[in-house]
Coordinates of N, CA and C in Angstrom, one line a residue:
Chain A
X1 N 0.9 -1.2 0.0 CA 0.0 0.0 0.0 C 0.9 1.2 0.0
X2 N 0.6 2.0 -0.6 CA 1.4 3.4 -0.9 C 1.8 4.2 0.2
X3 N 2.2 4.9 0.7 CA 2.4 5.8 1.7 C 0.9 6.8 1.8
X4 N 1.3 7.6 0.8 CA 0.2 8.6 0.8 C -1.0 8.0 1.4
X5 N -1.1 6.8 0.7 CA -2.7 6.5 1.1 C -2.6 6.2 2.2
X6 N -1.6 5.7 3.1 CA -2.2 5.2 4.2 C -2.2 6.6 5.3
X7 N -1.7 7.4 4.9 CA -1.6 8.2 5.4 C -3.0 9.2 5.2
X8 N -3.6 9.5 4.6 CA -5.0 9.4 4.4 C -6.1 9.1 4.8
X9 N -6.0 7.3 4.8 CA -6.5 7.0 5.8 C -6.3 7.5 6.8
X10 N -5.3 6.7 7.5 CA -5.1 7.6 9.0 C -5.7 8.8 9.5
X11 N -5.1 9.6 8.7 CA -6.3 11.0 9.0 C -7.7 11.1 8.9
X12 N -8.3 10.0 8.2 CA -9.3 10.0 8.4 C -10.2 9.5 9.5
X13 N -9.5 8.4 9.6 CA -10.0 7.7 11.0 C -9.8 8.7 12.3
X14 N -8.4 9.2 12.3 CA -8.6 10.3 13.5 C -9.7 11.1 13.7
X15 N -9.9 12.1 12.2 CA -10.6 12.8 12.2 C -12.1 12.6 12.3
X16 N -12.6 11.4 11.9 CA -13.8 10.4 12.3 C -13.7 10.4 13.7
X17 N -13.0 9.3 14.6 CA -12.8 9.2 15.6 C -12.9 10.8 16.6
X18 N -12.3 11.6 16.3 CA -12.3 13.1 17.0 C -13.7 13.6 16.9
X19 N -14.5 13.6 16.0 CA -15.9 14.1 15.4 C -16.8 13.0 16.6
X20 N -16.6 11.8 16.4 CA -17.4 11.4 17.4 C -17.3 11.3 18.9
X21 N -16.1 11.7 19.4 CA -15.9 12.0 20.9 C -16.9 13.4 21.3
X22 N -16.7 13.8 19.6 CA -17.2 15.6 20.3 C -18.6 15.6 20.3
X23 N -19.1 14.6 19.2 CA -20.2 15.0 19.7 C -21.3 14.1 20.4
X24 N -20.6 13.0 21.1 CA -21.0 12.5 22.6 C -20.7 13.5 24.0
X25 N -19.4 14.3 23.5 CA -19.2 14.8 25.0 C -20.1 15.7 24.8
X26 N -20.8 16.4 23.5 CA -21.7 17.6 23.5 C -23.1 17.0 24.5
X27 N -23.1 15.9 24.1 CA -24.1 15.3 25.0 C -24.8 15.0 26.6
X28 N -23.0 15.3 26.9 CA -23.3 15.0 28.7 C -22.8 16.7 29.1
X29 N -22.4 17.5 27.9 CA -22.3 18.9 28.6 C -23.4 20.3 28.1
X30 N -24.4 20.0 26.9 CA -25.3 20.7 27.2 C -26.6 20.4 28.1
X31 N -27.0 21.6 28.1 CA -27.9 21.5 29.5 C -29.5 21.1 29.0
X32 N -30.1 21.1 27.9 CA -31.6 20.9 28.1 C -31.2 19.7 26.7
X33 N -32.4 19.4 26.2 CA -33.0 18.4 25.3 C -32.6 19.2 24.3
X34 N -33.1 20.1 24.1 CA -33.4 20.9 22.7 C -32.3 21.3 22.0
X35 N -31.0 21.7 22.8 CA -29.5 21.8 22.3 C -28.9 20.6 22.7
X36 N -29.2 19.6 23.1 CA -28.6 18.5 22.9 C -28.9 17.6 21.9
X37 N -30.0 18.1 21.2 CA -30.3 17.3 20.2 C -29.0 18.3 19.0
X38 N -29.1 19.0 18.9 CA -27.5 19.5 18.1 C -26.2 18.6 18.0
X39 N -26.0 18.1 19.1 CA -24.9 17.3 19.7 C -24.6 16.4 18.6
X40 N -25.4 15.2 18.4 CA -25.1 13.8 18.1 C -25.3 14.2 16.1
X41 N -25.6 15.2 16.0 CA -25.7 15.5 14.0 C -23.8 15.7 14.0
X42 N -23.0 16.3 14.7 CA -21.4 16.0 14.3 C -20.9 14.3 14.1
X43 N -21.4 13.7 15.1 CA -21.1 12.2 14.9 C -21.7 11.8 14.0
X44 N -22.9 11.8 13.1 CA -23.3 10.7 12.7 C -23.3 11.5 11.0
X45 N -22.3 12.8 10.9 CA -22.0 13.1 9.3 C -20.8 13.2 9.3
X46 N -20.4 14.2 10.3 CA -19.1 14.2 9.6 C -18.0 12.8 10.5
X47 N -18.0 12.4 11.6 CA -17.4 10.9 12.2 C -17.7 10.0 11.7
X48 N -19.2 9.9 11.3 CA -19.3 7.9 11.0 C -18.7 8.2 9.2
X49 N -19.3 9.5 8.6 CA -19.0 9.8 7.2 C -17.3 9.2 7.1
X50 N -16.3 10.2 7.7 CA -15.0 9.9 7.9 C -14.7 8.6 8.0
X51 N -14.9 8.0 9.2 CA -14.7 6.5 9.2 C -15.4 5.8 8.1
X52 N -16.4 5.7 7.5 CA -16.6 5.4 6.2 C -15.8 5.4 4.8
X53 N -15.6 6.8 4.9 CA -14.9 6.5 3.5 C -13.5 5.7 4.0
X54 N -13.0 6.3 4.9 CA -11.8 5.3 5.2 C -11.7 4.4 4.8
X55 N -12.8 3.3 5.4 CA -13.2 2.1 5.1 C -13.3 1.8 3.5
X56 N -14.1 2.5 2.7 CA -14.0 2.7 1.0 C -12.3 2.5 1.0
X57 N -11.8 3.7 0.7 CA -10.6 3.3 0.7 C -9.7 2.5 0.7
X58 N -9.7 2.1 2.4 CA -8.8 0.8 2.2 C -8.9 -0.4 1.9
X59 N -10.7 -1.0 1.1 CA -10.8 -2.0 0.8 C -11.1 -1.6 -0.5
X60 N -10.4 -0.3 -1.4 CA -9.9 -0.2 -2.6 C -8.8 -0.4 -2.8
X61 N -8.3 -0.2 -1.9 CA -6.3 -0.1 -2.1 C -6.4 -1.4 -2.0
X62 N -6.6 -2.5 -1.1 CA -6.6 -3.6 -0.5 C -7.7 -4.4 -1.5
X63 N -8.0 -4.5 -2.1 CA -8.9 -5.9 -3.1 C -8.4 -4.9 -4.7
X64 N -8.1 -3.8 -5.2 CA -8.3 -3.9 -6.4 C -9.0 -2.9 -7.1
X65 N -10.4 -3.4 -6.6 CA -11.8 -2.9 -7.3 C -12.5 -1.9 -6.4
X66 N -12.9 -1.0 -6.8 CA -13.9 0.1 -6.3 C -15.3 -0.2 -5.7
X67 N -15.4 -0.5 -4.7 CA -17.2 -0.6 -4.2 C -17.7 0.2 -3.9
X68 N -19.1 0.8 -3.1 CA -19.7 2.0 -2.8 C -20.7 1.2 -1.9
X69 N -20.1 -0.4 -1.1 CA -20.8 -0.5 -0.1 C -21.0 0.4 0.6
X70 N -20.5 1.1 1.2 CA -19.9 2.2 2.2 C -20.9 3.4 2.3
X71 N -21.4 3.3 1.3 CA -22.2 4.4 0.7 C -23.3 4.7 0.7
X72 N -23.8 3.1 1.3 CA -25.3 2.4 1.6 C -25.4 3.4 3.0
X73 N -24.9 2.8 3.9 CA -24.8 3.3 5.2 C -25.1 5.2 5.6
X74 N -23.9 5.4 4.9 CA -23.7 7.0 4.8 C -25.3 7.7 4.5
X75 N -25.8 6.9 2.9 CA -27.0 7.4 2.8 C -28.3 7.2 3.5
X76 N -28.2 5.9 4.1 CA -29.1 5.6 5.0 C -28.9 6.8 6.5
X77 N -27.8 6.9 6.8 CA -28.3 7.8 8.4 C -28.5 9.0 8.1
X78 N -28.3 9.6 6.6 CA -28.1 10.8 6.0 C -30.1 11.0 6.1
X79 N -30.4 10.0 5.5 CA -31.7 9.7 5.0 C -32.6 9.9 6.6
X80 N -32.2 9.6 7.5 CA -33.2 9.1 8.5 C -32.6 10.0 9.9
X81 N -31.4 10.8 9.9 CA -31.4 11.4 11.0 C -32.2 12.2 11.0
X82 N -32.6 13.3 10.3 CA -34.0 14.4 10.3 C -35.3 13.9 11.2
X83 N -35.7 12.8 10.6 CA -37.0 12.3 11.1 C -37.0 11.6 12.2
X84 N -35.8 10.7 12.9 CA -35.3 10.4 14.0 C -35.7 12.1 15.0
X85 N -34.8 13.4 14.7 CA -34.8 14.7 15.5 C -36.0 15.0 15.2
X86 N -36.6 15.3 14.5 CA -38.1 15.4 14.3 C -38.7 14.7 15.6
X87 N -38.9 13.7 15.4 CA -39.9 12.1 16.6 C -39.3 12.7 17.9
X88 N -37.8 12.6 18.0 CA -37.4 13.3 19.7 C -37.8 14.2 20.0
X89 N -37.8 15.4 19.3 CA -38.2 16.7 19.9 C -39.7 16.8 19.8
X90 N -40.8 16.5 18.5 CA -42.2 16.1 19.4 C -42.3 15.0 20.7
X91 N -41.6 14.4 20.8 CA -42.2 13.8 22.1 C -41.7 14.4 23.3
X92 N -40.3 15.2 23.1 CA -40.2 15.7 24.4 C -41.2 17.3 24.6
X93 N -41.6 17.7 22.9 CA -42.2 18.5 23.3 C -43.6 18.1 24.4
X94 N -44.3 17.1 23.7 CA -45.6 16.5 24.4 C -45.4 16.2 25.9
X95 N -44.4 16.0 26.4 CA -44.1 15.7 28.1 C -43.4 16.4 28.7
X96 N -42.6 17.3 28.4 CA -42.2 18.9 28.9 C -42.5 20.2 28.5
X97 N -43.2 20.5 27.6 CA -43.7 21.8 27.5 C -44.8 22.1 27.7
X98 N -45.1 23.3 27.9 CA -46.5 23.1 28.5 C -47.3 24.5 27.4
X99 N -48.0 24.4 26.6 CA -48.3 25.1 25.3 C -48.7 26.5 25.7
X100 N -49.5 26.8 26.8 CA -50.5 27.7 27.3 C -49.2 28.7 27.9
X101 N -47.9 28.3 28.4 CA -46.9 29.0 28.9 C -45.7 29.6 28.0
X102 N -45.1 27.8 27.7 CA -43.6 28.1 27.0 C -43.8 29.0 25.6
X103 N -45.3 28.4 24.7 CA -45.0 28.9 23.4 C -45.9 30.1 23.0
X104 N -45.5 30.6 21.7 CA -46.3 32.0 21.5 C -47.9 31.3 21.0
X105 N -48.7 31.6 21.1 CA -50.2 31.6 20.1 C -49.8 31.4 19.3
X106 N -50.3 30.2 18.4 CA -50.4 29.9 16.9 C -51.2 30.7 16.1
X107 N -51.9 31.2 16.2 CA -52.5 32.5 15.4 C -53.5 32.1 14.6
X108 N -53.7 30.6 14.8 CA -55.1 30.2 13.9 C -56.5 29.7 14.5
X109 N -57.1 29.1 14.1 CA -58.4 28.4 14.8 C -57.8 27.4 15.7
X110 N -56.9 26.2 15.3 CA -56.5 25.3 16.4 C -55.0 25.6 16.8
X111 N -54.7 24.6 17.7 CA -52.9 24.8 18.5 C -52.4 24.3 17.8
X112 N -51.3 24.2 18.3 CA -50.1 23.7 17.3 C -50.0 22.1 17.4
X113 N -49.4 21.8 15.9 CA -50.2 20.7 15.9 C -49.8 19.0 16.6
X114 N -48.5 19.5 17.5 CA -47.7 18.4 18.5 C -48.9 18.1 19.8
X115 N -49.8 19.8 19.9 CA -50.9 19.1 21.1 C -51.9 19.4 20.8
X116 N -52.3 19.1 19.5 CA -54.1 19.3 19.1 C -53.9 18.5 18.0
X117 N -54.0 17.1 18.1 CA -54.4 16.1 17.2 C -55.6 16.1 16.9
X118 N -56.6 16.9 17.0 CA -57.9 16.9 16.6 C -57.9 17.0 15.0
X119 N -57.3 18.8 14.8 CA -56.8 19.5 13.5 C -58.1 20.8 13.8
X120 N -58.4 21.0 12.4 CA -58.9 22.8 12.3 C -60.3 22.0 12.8
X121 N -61.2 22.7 13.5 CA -62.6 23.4 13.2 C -63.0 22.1 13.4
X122 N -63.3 21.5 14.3 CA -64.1 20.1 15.0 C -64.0 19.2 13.6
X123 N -62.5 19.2 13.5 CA -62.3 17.6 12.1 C -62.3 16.7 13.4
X124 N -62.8 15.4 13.7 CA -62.5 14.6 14.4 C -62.4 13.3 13.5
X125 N -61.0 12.7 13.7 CA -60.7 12.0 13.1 C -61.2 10.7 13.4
X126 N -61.8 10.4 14.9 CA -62.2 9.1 14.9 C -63.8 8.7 13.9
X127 N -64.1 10.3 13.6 CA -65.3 9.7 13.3 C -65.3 9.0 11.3
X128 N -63.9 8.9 11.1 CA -64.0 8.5 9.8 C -63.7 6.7 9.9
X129 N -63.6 6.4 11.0 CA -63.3 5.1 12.0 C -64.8 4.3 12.0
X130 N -65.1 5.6 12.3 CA -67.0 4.8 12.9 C -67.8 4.6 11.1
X131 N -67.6 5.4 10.1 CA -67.9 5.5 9.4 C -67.3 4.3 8.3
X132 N -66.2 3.7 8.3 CA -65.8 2.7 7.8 C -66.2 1.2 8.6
X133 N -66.6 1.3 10.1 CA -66.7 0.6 10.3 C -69.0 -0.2 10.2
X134 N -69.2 1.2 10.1 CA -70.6 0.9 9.5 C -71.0 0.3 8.1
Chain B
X1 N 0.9 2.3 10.5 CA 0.3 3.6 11.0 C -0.9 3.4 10.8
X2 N -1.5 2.6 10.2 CA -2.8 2.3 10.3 C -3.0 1.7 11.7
X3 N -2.4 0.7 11.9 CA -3.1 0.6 13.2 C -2.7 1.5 14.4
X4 N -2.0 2.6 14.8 CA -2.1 3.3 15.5 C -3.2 4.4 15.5
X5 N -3.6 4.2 13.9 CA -5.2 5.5 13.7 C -6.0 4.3 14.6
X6 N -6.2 3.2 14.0 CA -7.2 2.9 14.3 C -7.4 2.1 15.5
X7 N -5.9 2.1 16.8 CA -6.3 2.1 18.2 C -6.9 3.5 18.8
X8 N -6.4 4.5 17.7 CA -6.5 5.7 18.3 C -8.2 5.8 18.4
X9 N -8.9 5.6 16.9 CA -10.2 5.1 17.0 C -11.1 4.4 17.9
X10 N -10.4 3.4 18.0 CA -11.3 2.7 19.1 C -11.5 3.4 20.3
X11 N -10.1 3.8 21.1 CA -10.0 4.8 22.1 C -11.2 5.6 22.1
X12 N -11.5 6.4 21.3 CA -12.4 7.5 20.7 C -13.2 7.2 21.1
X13 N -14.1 5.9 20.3 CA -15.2 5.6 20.5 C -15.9 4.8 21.8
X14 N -14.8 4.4 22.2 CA -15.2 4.0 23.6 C -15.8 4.9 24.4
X15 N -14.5 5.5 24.5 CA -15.0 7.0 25.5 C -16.5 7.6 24.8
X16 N -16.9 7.4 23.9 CA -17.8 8.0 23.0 C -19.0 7.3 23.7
X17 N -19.2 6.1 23.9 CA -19.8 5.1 23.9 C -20.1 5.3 25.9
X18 N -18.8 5.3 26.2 CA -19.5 5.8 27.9 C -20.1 7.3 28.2
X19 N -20.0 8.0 27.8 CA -20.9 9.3 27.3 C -22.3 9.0 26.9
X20 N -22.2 8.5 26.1 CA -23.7 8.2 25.9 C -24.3 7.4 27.1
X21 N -23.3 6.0 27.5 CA -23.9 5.1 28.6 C -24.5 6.1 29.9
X22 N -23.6 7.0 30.3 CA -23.8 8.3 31.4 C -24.9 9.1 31.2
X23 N -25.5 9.1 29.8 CA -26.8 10.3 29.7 C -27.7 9.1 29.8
X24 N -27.6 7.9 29.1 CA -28.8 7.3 29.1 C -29.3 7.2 30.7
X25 N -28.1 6.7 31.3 CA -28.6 5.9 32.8 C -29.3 7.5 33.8
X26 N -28.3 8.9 33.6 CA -29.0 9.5 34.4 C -30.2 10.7 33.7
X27 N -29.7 10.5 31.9 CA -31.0 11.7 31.7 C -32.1 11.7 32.1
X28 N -32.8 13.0 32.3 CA -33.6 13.2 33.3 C -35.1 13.2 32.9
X29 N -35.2 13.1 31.3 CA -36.3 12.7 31.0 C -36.1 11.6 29.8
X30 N -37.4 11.3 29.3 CA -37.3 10.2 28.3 C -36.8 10.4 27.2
X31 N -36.7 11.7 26.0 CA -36.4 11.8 25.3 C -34.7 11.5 25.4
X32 N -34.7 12.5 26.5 CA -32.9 12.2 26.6 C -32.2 10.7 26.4
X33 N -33.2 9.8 26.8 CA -32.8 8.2 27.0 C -33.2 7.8 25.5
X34 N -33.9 8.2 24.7 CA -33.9 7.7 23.3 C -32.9 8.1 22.6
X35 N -32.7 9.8 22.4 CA -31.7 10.5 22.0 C -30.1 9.4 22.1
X36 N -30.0 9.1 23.1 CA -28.6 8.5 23.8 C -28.7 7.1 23.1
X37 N -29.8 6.4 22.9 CA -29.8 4.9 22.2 C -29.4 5.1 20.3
X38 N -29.8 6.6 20.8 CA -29.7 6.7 18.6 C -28.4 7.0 18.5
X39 N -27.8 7.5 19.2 CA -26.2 8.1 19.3 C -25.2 6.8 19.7
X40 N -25.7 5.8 20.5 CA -25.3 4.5 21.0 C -25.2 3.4 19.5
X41 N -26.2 3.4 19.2 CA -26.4 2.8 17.3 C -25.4 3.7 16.6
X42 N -25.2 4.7 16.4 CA -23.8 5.2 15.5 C -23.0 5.2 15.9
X43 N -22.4 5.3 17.0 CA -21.2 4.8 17.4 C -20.9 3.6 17.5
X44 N -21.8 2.7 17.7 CA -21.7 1.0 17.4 C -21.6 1.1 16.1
X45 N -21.8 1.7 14.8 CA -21.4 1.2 13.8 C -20.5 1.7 13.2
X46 N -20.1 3.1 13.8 CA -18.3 3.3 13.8 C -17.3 2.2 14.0
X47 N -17.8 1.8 15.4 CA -17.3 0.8 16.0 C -16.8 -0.6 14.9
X48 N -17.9 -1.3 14.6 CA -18.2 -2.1 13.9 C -17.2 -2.1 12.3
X49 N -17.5 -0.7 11.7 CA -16.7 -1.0 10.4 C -15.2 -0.2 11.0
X50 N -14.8 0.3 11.8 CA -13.2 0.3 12.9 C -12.8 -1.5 12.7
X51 N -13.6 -2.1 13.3 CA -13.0 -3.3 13.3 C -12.6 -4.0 12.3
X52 N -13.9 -4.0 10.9 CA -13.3 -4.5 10.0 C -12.3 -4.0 9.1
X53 N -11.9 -2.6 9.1 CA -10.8 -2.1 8.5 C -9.3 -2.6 9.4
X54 N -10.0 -3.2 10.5 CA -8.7 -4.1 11.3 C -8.8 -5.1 10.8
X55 N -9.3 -6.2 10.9 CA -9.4 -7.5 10.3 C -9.1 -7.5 8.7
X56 N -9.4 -6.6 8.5 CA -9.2 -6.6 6.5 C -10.1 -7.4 6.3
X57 N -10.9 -7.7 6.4 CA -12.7 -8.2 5.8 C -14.1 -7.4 5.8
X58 N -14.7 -7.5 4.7 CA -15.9 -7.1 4.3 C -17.1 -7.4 5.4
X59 N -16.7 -8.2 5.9 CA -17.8 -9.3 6.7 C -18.9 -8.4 7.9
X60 N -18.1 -7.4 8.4 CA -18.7 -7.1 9.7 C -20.0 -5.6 9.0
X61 N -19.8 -5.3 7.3 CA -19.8 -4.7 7.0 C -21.8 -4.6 6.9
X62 N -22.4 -6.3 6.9 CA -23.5 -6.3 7.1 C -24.2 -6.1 8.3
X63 N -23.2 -6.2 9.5 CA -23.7 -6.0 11.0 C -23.6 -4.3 11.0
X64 N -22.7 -3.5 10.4 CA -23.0 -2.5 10.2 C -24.6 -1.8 9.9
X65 N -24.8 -2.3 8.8 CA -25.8 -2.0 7.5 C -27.1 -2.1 9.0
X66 N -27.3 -3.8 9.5 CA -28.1 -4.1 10.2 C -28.1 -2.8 11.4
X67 N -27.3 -2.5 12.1 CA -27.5 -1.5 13.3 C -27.8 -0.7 12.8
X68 N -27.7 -0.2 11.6 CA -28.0 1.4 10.9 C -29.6 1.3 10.8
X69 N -30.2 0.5 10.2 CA -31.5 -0.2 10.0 C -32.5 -0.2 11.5
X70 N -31.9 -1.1 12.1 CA -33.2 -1.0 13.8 C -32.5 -0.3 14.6
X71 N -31.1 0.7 14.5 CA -31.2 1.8 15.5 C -32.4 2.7 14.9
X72 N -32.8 3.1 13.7 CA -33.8 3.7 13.2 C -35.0 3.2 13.5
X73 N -35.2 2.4 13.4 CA -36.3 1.8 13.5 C -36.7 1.6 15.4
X74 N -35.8 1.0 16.0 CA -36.0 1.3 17.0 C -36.3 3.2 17.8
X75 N -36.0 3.8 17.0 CA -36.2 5.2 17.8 C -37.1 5.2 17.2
X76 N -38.0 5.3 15.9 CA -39.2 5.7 15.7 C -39.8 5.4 16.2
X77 N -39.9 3.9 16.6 CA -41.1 3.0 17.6 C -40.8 3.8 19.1
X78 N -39.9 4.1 19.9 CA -39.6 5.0 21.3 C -40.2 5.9 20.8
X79 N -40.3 6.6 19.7 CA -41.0 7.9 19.8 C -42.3 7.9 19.6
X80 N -42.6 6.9 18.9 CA -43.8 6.5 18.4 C -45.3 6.6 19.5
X81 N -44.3 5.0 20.2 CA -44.7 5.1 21.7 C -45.0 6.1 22.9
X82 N -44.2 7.3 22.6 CA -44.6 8.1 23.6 C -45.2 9.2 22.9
X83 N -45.6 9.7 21.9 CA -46.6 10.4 21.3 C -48.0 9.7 21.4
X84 N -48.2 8.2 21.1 CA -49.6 8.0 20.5 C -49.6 6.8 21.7
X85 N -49.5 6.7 22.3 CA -49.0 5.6 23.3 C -49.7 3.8 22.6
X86 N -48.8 4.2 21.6 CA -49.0 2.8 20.3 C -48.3 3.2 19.3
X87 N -47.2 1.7 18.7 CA -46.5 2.0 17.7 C -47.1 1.7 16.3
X88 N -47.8 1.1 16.0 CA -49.0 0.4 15.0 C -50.1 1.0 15.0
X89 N -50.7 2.3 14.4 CA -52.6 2.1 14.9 C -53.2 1.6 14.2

């Protein structure tokens, strides 16, 4: 294996490795939910990304041929961290905030819509339940 | 010098890995404890393809793929669960 490249690597793995210390330790040193959900988006693009390609890499130098297993992964957590932070922060909204204090008026006919599952103007959704089931 | 990156790595992610174990066990509400399982699943699969760029095989590459899959899947259902208190309606 060439120098440069391994050398490359290497840096990469550090630099993977360093991205995900920081942003676990971001985890045990900010103070509420809502900036700690900030935290864990450094590890899981630019750390796991780093250690990934590494991984590309050295099992291009090492077999030959080019794959983009590697790549599956990357796009998968790329794909699904959003909606993962989405789901956390509604639910911690639903069991720590309290709508009538923390947040401003929604300015329309119903609340916002993490604590008024109803929706606008008496939609109730069970009743399309009773109606399928007649 | 590859393997000195990638003791250095493991190092990393260990420590990475008791950080998360520390929020799970004392965060002080629930989200905090899902938050910490989703961050626990990426660093397991740091973890995971670290090792196989040690071993020099492809193999560990589908236990990767797999953790990436039901760490997802697992936090939707935790969150799922505590919004609609049901993961299926």
């Amino acid at each position: 294996m060439p120098f440069f490249v391994e050398v490359i690597i290497s840096l990469l793995i550090v630099i993977g490795g360093l991205f995900l210390l920081i942003g676990s330790f971001g985890m045990i040193k900010l103070k509420d939910l809502l900036p700690r959900l900030h935290a864990p988006t450094k590890a899981s693009t630019v750390g796991l990304g780093g250690i990934l390609i590494a991984s590309m890499l050295f099992f291009w130098i090492e077999r030959g041929h080019f794959t983009i297993h590697e790549l599956l992964i990357t796009l998968f957590i790329f794909l699904t961290a959003p909606i993962t932070a989405n789901l956390i922060a509604k639910a911690y909204m639903l069991l720590n905030v309290d709508p009538n204090k923390d947040l401003p008026p929604s300015k329309q006919n119903e609340g916002w819509a993490t604590f008024d599952p109803v929706g606008p103007e008496g939609y109730d959704p069970s009743e399309e339940y009773k109606e399928k089931e007649t | 010098m590859i393997e000195y990156a990638l003791n250095f790595g493991f190092v990393c992610v260990a420590l990475a890995l008791l950080m998360n174990l520390y929020r799970l066990t004392v965060g002080p509400t629930t989200a905090d404890r899902v938050l910490a399982v989703d961050t626990m699943a990426i660093n397991a699969i740091a973890l995971l393809v670290l090792f196989g760029i040690g071993q020099a095989t492809a193999m560990y590459f589908e236990g990767a793929l797999l953790f990436a899959m039901f760490g997802f899947v697992s936090t939707v259902a935790y969150c799922k669960f505590v919004l609609r208190g049901d993961i299926i309606e």
